[in-house]
């Protein structure tokens, strides 16, 4: 019984696995709410993909359930405890620039190319075949195994919200929706705005008419623009701006006429989980403008930005710096900056905090700083950190399986981003992307290597069996 050759079992079924995966990938399961119905709230594409999998599951003898078109599950085994495999069948829109049909699921040079091949329909089918193999081998299980099928992972996670309102939380489980070996810790993620609250005058010889940079909390802005109006040596400012741009290896231009000057600055975009990987155009422009004697209101805004955020992505000046051995530093990305004399200034922040950090305390500290300098913290939203202990049986089992199947060490990875696994209480992200492979999720010509699909299926099969036996 213990001598199952998992890879061989998958290889026997390889042709069918590929065919079923291709059929699945040919369904354009992009969110289409405008054409949603009560039974298919996210549109027909997503509903077709959900049915494709649920119908296949019923035919293969799994218990299947559709939760109002929001989510579904396929179950096997018996027992009190439940092992959860969390997948999603929705995909992001294909975008431009493909060299093949994004929904053609063609195979070229061993690559199965399609939107969703890697994220997350390919691995979903791998996990499905893993369950199917265990079922066909009639292996005895002492727990139930459930594939939980989400339909809204790429947008608002309404699928898992709805699902766990009505269904039990698995004892433990994994999401095949990120990287191998094992992602066991994810920082907490808080988004919020800091809004200027001041009655200072916006009249002066030289006024800031507008300042704007960035559109998303979780991205480092790669463009910023400011418009100034008034008297003074505007041409001299343009010259100084060019020197500033050069000194910081940026790209920018200053355009001036009689009484206005516009500064445009290009930075380098990066994911908000590590602001230091980019060059924040908004912060650079704010630091350039700080030395000029602008109107009181603009100065108040720019001083705040400079004192607490320029050159400091760790919250040191704000007094909220924090670090732990599991997930590293607390980071702050200034994703949005905007100012007009009428509305005043605001910053949109994306704060990622370590698993042992207490967000309530951090938020209180932030509010105190803000109060002192006439800013207000608003629009707060928070996704808690996620962490499964190194010694948890889930981790121990997945490590053993991964090492046996690949011969590589199953290192535990912690990340600043959030994976689907955080919607499980005791869950980790486990594959499908092997170390060293390019991450082409959400990109044109997204692919999964057929060999990796087969290998992942073998890993999932053994993992599910070892967790549920
Ligand atoms: Zn995904």
mmCIF file of C-alpha atoms in Angstrom, residues 233-248 252-256 261-263 288 291-292:
data_model
loop_
_atom_site.group_PDB
_atom_site.id
_atom_site.type_symbol
_atom_site.label_atom_id
_atom_site.label_comp_id
_atom_site.label_asym_id
_atom_site.label_seq_id
_atom_site.Cartn_x
_atom_site.Cartn_y
_atom_site.Cartn_z
ATOM 1 C CA UNK A 233 11.823 82.533 -11.049
ATOM 2 C CA UNK A 234 9.896 79.756 -12.715
ATOM 3 C CA UNK A 235 12.527 79.208 -15.380
ATOM 4 C CA UNK A 236 15.109 78.807 -12.613
ATOM 5 C CA UNK A 237 12.907 76.109 -11.044
ATOM 6 C CA UNK A 238 12.835 74.247 -14.331
ATOM 7 C CA UNK A 239 16.638 74.299 -14.495
ATOM 8 C CA UNK A 240 16.873 73.036 -10.908
ATOM 9 C CA UNK A 241 14.344 70.335 -11.713
ATOM 10 C CA UNK A 242 16.488 69.089 -14.593
ATOM 11 C CA UNK A 243 19.480 68.842 -12.251
ATOM 12 C CA UNK A 244 17.361 66.992 -9.683
ATOM 13 C CA UNK A 245 16.118 64.564 -12.319
ATOM 14 C CA UNK A 246 19.631 63.864 -13.509
ATOM 15 C CA UNK A 247 21.094 63.470 -10.039
ATOM 16 C CA UNK A 248 18.480 60.831 -9.202
ATOM 17 C CA UNK A 252 11.295 64.240 -16.159
ATOM 18 C CA UNK A 253 10.460 67.542 -17.707
ATOM 19 C CA UNK A 254 9.491 71.017 -16.576
ATOM 20 C CA UNK A 255 7.305 73.197 -18.775
ATOM 21 C CA UNK A 256 6.822 76.841 -17.911
ATOM 22 C CA UNK A 261 5.010 75.701 -14.353
ATOM 23 C CA UNK A 262 4.267 72.008 -14.730
ATOM 24 C CA UNK A 263 6.619 69.297 -13.532
ATOM 25 C CA UNK A 288 11.927 68.326 -5.008
ATOM 26 C CA UNK A 291 12.417 73.605 -0.589
ATOM 27 C CA UNK A 292 10.276 76.190 -2.382
#
